[in-house]
Coordinates of C-alpha atoms and ligand atoms in Angstrom, one line a residue:
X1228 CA 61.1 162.9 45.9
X1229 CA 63.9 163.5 48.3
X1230 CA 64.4 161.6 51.9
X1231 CA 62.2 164.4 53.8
X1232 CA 59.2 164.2 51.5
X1233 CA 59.3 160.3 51.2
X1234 CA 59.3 160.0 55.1
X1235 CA 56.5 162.3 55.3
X1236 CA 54.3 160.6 53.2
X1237 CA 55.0 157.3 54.5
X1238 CA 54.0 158.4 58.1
X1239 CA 51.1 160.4 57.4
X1240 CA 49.4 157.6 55.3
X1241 CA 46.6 156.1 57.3
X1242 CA 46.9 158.0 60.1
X1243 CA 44.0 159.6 61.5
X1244 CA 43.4 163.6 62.7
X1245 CA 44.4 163.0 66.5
X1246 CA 48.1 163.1 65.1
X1247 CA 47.9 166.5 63.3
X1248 CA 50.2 168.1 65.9
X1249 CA 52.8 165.0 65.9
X1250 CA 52.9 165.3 62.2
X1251 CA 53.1 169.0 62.6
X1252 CA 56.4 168.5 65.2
X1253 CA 57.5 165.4 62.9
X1254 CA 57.3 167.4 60.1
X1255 CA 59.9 170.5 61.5
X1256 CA 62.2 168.0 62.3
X1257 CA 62.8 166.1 59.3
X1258 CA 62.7 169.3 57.4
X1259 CA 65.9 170.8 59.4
X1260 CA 67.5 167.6 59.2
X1261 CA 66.8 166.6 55.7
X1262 CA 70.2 168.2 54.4
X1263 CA 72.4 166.1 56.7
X1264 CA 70.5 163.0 55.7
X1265 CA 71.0 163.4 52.0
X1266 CA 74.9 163.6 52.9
X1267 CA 75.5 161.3 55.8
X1268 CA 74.4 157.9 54.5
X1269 CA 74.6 155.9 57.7
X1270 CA 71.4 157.9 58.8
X1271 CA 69.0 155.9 56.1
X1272 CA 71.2 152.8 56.5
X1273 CA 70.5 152.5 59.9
X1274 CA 66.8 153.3 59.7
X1275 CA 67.2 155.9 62.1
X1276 CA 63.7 158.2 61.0
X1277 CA 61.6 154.9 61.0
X1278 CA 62.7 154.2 63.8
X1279 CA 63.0 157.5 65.8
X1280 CA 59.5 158.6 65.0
X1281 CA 57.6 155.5 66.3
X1282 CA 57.9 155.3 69.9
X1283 CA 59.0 151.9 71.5
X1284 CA 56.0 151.7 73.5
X1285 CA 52.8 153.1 74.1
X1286 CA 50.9 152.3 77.5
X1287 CA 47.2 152.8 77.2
X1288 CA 45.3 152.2 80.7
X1289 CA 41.6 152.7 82.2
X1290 CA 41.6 154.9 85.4
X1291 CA 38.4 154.7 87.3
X1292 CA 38.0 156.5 90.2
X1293 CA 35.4 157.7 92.9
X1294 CA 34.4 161.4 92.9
X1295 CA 32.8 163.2 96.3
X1296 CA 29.9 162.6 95.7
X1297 CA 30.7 158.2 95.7
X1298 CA 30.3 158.3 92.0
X1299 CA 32.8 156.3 89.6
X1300 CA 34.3 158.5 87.3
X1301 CA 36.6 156.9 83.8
X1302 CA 39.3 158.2 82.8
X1303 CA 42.0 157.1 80.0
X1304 CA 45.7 157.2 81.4
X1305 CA 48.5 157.5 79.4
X1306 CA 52.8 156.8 78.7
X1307 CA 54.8 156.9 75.7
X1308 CA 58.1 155.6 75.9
X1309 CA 59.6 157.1 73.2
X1310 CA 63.1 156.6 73.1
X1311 CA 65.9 155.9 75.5
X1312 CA 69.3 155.6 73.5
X1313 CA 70.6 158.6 75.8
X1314 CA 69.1 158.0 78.9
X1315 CA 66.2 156.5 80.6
X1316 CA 63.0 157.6 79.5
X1317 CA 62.0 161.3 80.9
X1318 CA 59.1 163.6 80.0
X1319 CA 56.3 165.1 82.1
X1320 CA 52.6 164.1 82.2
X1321 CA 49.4 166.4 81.6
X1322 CA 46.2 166.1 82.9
X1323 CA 43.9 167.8 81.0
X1324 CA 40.7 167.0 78.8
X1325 CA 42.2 167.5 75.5
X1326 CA 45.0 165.0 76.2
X1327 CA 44.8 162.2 73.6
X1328 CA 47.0 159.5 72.2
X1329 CA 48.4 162.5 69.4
X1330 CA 49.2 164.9 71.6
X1331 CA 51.2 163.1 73.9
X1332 CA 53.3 161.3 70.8
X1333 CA 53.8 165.4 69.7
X1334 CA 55.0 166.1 73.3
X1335 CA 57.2 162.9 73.4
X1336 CA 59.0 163.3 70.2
X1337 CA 59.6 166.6 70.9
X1338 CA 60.9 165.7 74.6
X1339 CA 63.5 163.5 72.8
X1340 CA 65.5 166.5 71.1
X1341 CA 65.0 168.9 74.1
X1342 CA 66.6 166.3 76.4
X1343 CA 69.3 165.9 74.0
X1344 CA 69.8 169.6 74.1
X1345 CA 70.5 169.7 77.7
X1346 CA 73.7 167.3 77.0
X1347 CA 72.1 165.0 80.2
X1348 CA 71.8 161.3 80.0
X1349 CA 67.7 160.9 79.7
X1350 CA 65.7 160.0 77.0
X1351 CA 62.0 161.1 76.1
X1352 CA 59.0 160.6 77.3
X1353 CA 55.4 161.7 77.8
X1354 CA 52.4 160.6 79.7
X1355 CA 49.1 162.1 80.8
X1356 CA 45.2 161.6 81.1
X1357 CA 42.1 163.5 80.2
X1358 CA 41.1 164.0 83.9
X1359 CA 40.8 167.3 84.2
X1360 CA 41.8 168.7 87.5
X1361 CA 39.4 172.2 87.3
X1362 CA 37.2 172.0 90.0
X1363 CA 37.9 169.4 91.4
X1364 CA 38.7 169.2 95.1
X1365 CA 41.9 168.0 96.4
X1366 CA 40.5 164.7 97.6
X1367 CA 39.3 163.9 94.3
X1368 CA 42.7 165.2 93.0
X1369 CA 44.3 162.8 95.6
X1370 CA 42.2 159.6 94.2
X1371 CA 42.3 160.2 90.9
X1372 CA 46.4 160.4 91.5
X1373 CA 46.4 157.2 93.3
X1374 CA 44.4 155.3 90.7
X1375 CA 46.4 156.7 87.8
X1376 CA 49.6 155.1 89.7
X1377 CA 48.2 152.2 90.5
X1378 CA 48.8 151.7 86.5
X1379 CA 51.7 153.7 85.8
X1380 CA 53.8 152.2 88.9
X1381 CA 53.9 149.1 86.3
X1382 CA 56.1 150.9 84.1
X1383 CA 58.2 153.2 85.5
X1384 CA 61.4 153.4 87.7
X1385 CA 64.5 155.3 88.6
X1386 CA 66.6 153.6 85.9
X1387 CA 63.4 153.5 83.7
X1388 CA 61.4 155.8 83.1
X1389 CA 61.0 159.0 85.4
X1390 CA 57.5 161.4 84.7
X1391 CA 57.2 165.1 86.0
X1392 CA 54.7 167.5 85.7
X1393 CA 53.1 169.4 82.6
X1394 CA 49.9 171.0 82.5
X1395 CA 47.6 170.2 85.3
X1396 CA 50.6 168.7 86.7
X1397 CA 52.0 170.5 89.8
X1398 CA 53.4 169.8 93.3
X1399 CA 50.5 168.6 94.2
X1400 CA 49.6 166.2 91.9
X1401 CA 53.2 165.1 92.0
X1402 CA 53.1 164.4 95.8
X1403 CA 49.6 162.6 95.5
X1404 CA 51.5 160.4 92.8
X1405 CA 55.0 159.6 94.5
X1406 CA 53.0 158.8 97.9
X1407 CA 50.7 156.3 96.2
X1408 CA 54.0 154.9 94.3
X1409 CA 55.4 154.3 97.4
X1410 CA 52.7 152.4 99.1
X1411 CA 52.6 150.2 96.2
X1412 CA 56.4 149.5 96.1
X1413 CA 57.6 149.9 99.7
X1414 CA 60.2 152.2 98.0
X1415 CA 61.3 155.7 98.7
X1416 CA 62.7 156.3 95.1
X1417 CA 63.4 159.2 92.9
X1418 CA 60.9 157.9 90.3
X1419 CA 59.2 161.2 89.7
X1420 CA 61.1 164.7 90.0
X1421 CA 59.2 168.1 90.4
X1422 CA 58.6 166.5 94.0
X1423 CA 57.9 169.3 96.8
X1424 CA 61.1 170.0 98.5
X1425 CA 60.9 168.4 101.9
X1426 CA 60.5 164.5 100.4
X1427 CA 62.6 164.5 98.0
X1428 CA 62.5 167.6 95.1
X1429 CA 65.1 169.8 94.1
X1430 CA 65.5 174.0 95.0
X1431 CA 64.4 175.7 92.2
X1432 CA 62.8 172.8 89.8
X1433 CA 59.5 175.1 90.3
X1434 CA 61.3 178.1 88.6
X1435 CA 63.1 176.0 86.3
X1436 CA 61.4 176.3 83.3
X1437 CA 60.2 180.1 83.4
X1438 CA 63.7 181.2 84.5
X1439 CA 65.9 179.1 81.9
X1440 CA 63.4 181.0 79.0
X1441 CA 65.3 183.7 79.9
X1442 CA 68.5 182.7 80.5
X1443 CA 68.1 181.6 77.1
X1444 CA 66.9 184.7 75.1
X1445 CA 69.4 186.6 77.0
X1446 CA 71.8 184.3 75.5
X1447 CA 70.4 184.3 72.2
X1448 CA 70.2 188.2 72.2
X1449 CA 73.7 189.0 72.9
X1450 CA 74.8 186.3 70.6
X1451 CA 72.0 187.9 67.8
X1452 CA 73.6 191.2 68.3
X1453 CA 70.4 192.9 69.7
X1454 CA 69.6 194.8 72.7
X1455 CA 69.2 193.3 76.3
X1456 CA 65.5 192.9 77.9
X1457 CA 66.3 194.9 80.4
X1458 CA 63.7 198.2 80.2
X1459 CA 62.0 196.8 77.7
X1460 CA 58.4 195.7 77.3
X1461 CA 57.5 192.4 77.2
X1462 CA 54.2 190.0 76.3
X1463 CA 53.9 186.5 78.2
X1464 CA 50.9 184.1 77.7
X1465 CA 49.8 181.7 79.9
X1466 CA 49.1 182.0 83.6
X1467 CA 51.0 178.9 84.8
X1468 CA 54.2 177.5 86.1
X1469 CA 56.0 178.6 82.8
X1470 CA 54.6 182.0 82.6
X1471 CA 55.2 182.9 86.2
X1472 CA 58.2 182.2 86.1
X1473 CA 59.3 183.7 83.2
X1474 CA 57.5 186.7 84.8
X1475 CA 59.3 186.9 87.7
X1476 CA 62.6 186.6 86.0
X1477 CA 61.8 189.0 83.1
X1478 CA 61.0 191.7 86.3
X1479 CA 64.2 190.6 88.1
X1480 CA 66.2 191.6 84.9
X1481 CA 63.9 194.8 84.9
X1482 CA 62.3 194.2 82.0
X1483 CA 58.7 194.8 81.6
X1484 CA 56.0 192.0 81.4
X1485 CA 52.4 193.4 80.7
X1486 CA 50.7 190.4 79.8
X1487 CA 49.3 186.9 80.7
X1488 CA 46.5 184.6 79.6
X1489 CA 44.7 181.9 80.6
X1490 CA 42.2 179.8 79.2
X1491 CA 39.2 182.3 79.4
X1492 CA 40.9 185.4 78.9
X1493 CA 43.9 188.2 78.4
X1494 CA 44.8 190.3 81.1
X1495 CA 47.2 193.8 79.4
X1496 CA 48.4 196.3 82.5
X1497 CA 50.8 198.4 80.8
X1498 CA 52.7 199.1 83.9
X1499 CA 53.6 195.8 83.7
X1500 CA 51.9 193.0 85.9
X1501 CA 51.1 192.6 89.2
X1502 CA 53.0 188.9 90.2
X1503 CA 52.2 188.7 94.3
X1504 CA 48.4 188.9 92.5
X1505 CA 48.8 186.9 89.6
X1506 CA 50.3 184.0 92.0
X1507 CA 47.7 184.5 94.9
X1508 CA 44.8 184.0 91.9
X1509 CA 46.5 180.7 90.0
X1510 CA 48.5 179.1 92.3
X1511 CA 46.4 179.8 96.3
X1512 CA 42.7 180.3 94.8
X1513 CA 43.1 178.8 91.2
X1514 CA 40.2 181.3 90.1
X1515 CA 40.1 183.0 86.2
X1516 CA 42.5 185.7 85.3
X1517 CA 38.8 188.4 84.9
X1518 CA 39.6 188.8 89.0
X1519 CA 42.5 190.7 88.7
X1520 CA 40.6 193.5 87.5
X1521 CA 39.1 194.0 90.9
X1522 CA 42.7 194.8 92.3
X1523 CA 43.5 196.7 89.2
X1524 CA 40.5 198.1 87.4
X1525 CA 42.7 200.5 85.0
X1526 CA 44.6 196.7 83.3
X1527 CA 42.3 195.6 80.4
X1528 CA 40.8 191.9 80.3
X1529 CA 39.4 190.6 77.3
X1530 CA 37.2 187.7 77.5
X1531 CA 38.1 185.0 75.0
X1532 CA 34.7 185.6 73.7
X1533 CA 35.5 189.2 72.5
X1534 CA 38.7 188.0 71.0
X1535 CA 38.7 189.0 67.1
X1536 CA 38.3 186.1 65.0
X1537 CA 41.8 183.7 64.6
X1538 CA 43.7 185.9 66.2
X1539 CA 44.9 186.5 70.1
X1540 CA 44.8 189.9 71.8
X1541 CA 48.1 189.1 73.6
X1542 CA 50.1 189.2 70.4
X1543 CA 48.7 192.4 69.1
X1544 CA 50.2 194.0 71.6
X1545 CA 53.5 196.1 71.1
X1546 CA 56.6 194.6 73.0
X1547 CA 60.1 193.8 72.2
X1548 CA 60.5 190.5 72.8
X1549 CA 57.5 188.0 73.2
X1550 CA 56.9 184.5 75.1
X1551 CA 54.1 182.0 74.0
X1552 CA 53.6 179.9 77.5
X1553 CA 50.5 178.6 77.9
X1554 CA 50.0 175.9 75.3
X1555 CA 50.5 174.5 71.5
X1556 CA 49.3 176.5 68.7
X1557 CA 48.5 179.4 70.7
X1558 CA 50.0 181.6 68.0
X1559 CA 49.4 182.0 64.3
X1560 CA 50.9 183.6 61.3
X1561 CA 48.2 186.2 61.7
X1562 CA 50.0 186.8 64.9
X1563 CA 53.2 186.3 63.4
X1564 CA 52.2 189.5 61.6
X1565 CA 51.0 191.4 64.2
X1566 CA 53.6 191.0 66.1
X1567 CA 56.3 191.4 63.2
X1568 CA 54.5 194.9 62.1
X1569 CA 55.0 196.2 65.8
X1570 CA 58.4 195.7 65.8
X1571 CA 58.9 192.5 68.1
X1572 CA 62.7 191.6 67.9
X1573 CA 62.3 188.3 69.6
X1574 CA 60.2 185.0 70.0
X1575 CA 60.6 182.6 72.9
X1576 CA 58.5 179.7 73.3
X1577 CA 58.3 179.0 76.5
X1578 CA 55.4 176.4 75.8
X1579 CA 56.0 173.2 73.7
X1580 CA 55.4 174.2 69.8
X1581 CA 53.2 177.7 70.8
X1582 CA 53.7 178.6 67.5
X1583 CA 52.0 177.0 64.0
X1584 CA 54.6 176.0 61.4
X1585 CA 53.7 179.4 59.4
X1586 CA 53.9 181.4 62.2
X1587 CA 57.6 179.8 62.8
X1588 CA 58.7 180.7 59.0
X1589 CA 57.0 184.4 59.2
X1590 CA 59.4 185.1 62.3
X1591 CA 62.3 183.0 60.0
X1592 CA 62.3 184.8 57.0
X1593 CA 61.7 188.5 58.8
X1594 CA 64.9 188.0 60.9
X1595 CA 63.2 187.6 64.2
X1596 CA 65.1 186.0 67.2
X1597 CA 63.1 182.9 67.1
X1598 CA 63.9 180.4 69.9
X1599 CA 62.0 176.9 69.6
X1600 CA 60.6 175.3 72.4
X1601 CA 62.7 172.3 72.8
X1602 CA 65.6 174.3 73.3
X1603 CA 64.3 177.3 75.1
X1604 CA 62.1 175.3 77.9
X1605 CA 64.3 172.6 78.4
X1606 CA 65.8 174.7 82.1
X1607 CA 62.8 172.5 83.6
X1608 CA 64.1 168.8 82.7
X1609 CA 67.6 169.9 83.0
X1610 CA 66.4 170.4 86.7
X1611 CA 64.4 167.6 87.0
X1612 CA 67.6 165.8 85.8
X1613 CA 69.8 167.5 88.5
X1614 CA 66.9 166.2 90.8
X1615 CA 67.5 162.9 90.1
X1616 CA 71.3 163.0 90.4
X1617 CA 70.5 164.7 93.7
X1618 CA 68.1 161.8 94.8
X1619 CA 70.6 158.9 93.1
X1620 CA 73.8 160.6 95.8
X1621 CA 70.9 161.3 98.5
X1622 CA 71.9 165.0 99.0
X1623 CA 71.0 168.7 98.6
X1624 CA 72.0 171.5 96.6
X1625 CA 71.7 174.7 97.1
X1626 CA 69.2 177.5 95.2
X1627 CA 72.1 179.4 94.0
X1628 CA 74.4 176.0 92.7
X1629 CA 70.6 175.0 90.8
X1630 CA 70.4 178.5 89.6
X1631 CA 73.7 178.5 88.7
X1632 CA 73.8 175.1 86.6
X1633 CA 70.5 175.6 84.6
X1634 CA 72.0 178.9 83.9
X1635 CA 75.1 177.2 82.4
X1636 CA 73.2 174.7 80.8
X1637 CA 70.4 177.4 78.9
X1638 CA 73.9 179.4 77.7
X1639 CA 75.6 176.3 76.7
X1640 CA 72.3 174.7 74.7
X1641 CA 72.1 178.5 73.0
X1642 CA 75.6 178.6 72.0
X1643 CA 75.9 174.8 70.8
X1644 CA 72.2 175.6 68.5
X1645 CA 73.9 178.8 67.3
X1646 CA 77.1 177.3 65.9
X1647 CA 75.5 174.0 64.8
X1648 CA 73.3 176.5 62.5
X1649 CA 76.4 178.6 61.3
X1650 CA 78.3 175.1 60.5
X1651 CA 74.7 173.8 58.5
X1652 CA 75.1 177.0 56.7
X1653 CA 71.6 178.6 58.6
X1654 CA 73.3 181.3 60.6
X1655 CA 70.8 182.5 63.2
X1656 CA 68.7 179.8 62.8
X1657 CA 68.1 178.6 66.0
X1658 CA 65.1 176.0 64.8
X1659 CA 67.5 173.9 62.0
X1660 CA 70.5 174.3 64.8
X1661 CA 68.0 172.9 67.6
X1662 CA 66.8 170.0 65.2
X1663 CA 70.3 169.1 63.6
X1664 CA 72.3 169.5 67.0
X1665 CA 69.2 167.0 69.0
X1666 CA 69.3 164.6 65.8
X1667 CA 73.3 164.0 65.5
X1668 CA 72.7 163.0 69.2
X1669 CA 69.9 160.5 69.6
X1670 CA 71.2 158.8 65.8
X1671 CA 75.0 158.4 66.6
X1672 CA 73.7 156.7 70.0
X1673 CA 71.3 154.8 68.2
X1674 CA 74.1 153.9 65.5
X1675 CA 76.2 153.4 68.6
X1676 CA 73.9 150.8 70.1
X1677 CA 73.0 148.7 67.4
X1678 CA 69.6 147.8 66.3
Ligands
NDP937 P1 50.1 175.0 83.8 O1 49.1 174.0 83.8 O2 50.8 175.4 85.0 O3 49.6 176.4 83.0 C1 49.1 176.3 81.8 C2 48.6 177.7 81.5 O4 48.2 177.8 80.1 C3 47.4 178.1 82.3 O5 47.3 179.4 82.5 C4 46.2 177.6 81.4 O6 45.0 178.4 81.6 C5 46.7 178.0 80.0 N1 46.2 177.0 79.0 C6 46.3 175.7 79.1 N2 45.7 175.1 78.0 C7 45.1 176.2 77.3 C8 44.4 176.3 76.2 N3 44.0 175.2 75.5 N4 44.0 177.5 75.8 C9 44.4 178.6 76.5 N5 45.1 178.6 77.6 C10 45.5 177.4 78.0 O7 51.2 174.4 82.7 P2 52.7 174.8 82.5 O8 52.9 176.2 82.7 O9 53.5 173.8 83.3 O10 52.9 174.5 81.0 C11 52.7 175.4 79.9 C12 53.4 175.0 78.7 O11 54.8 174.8 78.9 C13 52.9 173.6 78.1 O12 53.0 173.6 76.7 C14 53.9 172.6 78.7 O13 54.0 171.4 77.9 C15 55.2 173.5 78.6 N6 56.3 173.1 79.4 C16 56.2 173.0 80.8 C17 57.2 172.7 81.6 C18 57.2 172.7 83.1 O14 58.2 172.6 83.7 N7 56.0 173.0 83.7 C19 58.5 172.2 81.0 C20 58.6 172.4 79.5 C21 57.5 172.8 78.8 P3 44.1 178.1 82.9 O15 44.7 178.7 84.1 O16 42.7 178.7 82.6 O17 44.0 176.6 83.1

């Protein structure tokens, strides 16, 4: 049994089904990396896979809350500190029902590599709550907030451990949160980033992560050899701050995005999408994709109840390049093949692990451009990261210097992935040189730093 298989089976004994997706990002990892542990021995001697895929800490906290209506509500809040040789700790937090313990160790681990990518000092983190923000109003949004940080102020701080947002985690929820931190502490800190700009956030955070997608599978294609985006069509899921932003950039390069999702349904207009809409429905009314049809009754929605069985409309639909950017597993290997038979040239995940490890090795072996998550969407710590330098020197930058850093950083990240892969002997595989290139990092600081 070799070091990848023995690891494996030593994690996953005794575990239970709320880790299937940490084993599942667990499990790419120490696949990629399994060749550079069989021939650099200081890897095992130092323990460095124990101890990398067990986070140092794991904060577990009761929220309780009152609703309109004067009713107590419970929620369970949580952090993962997962590891901080690079950096302090740094990962966003998502409120949303299915958050559990598993999925925030997935979305940790993960956020460890990613940050690594970017080449910035911070180290990995996530954090979250099953409160689900739907429906509720912004007063309930506001107390929940302030009774989540009445808990998570404990933990966290400038030099330790700064949260963002992640799903259900915007500029509002992120003010709530940094106003309630700073009643508690008296302090006017930069202890969360993805702040609104007038208190504190950086120009272009917001567009961060949708825009350095594309930075990065421009990168990747020129590098690949293949066509630019520009004129060609192009399928997005998701109806959030990823998507629209990858959206908007995708039409500013004149490319041609025709597609978005959300959680009940799949909007298609093949003359490409209608953004000022999209945005006035998700981000003013925060009301189901279905309404777009009454601006544009000739785009096509499908109901997630009409969808065909295991498979999602959005990725039987012929495009050149597509972007998964709503949430994990939101694309199978029957989706793979779909998208594969119509001729898709490339895949970036612009959502953490969109794709299921089968769906990953279909795109692999049939040449597709495949860019993982943790280096594709990494634009939106990088920012948060520049957000922090700009709130450590108290100053400003401009949209354009942003702009122009995360675009430097999503080039740099795509060429350093490309030529780790060529030197591993996986040309053009951008998931080994993303796993390999994030690995060498975090273990030769952890070597570095002693036990
Ligand atoms: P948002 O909450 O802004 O948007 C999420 C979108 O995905 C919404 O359209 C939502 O639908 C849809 N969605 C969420 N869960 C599901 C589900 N279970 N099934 C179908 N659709 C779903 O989140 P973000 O755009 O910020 O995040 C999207 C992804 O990108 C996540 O994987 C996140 O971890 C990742 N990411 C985000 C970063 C950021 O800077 N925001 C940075 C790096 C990664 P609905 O509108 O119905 O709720």
């Amino acid at each position: 049994m070799g070091i990848a298989e023995e690891e494996i089976k030593r994690l996953k004994s005794g575990n239970c089904a709320e880790n299937a997706v940490f084993f599942q990002a667990v499990e790419e990892v120490i696949y990629s990396i399994a060749p550079l542990l069989e021939k650099d021995h200081r890897y095992k001697r130092h323990a460095i896979l124990e101890r990398l895929v067990a986070p140092d800490r794991i904060f577990k906290f009761t929220v309780t809350w009152l609703d309109d209506n004067n009713i107590i509500q419970v929620n369970t809040g949580y952090r993962v500190q997962f590891n901080n040789a690079l950096g302090p700790y740094k990962g966003g937090l998502r409120f949303h029902p299915s958050v559990n313990e598993g999925i925030l160790k997935f979305l940790g681990f993960e956020q460890i590599f990613k940050n690594a990518l970017t080449g910035l000092p911070i180290g990995g983190a996530k954090g979250g709550s099953d409160f689900n923000p739907k429906g509720k109003s912004d007063f309930e949004v506001m107390k929940f907030c302030s009774a989540f940080m009445m808990e998570l102020h404990k933990y966290i701080g400038p030099r330790i451990d700064v949260p963002a947002g992640d799903i259900g985690v915007g500029g509002r929820e992120i003010g709530y949160l940094f106003g309630e931190y700073k009643k508690i502490t008296s302090s006017f800190e930069g202890v969360l980033t993805g702040k609104p700009f007038f208190f504190g956030g950086s120009l272009m955070r917001t567009e961060a992560t949708g825009y350095g997608v594309i930075y990065f599978t421009q990168t990747m294609l020129d590098l690949e050899g293949k066509e630019s985006l520009e004129g060609k069509i192009c399928t997005v899921s998701g109806a959030g701050n990823v998507a629209l932003h990858a959206i908007e950039k995708l039409q500013q390069i004149g490319a041609i995005p025709v597609s978005c999702t959300d959680s009940k349904g799949t909007i298609y207009d093949a003359r490409g999408v209608d953004l000022e809409l999209l945005k006035e429905l998700k981000l003013q009314r925060r009301v189901s994709l279905e309404e777009y049809t009454n601006t544009h009754p000739e785009a096509e929605y499908t109901p997630v109840e009409e969808y065909p069985e295991g498979v999602h409309p959005v990725w039987d639909i012929p495009c050149y390049a597509a972007f998964p950017c709503a949430t994990q597993n939101e694309l199978n290997d029957i989706d793979a093949q779909n998208l594969i038979v119509n001729g898709c040239v490339s895949v970036t995940e612009g959502a953490n692990m969109p794709s299921t490890t089968k769906a990953v090795s279909d795109f692999l072996s049939h040449k597709v451009c495949f860019a993982p998550a943790k280096a594709a969407n990494a634009g939106g710590v990088a920012v948060s990261e520049f957000e922090m330098a700009q709130n450590a020197s108290m100053s400003r930058w401009s949209f354009e210097k942003v702009d122009e850093k995360l675009k430097n950083t999503m080039q740099e990240i795509c060429k350093r992935i490309a030529l780790t892969a060529r030197d591993y002997g996986v040309e053009g595989n951008y998931v080994d040189g993303a796993n390999i290139a994030g690995f060498k990092k975090v273990a030769d600081a952890m070597i570095a730093e002693g036990i």
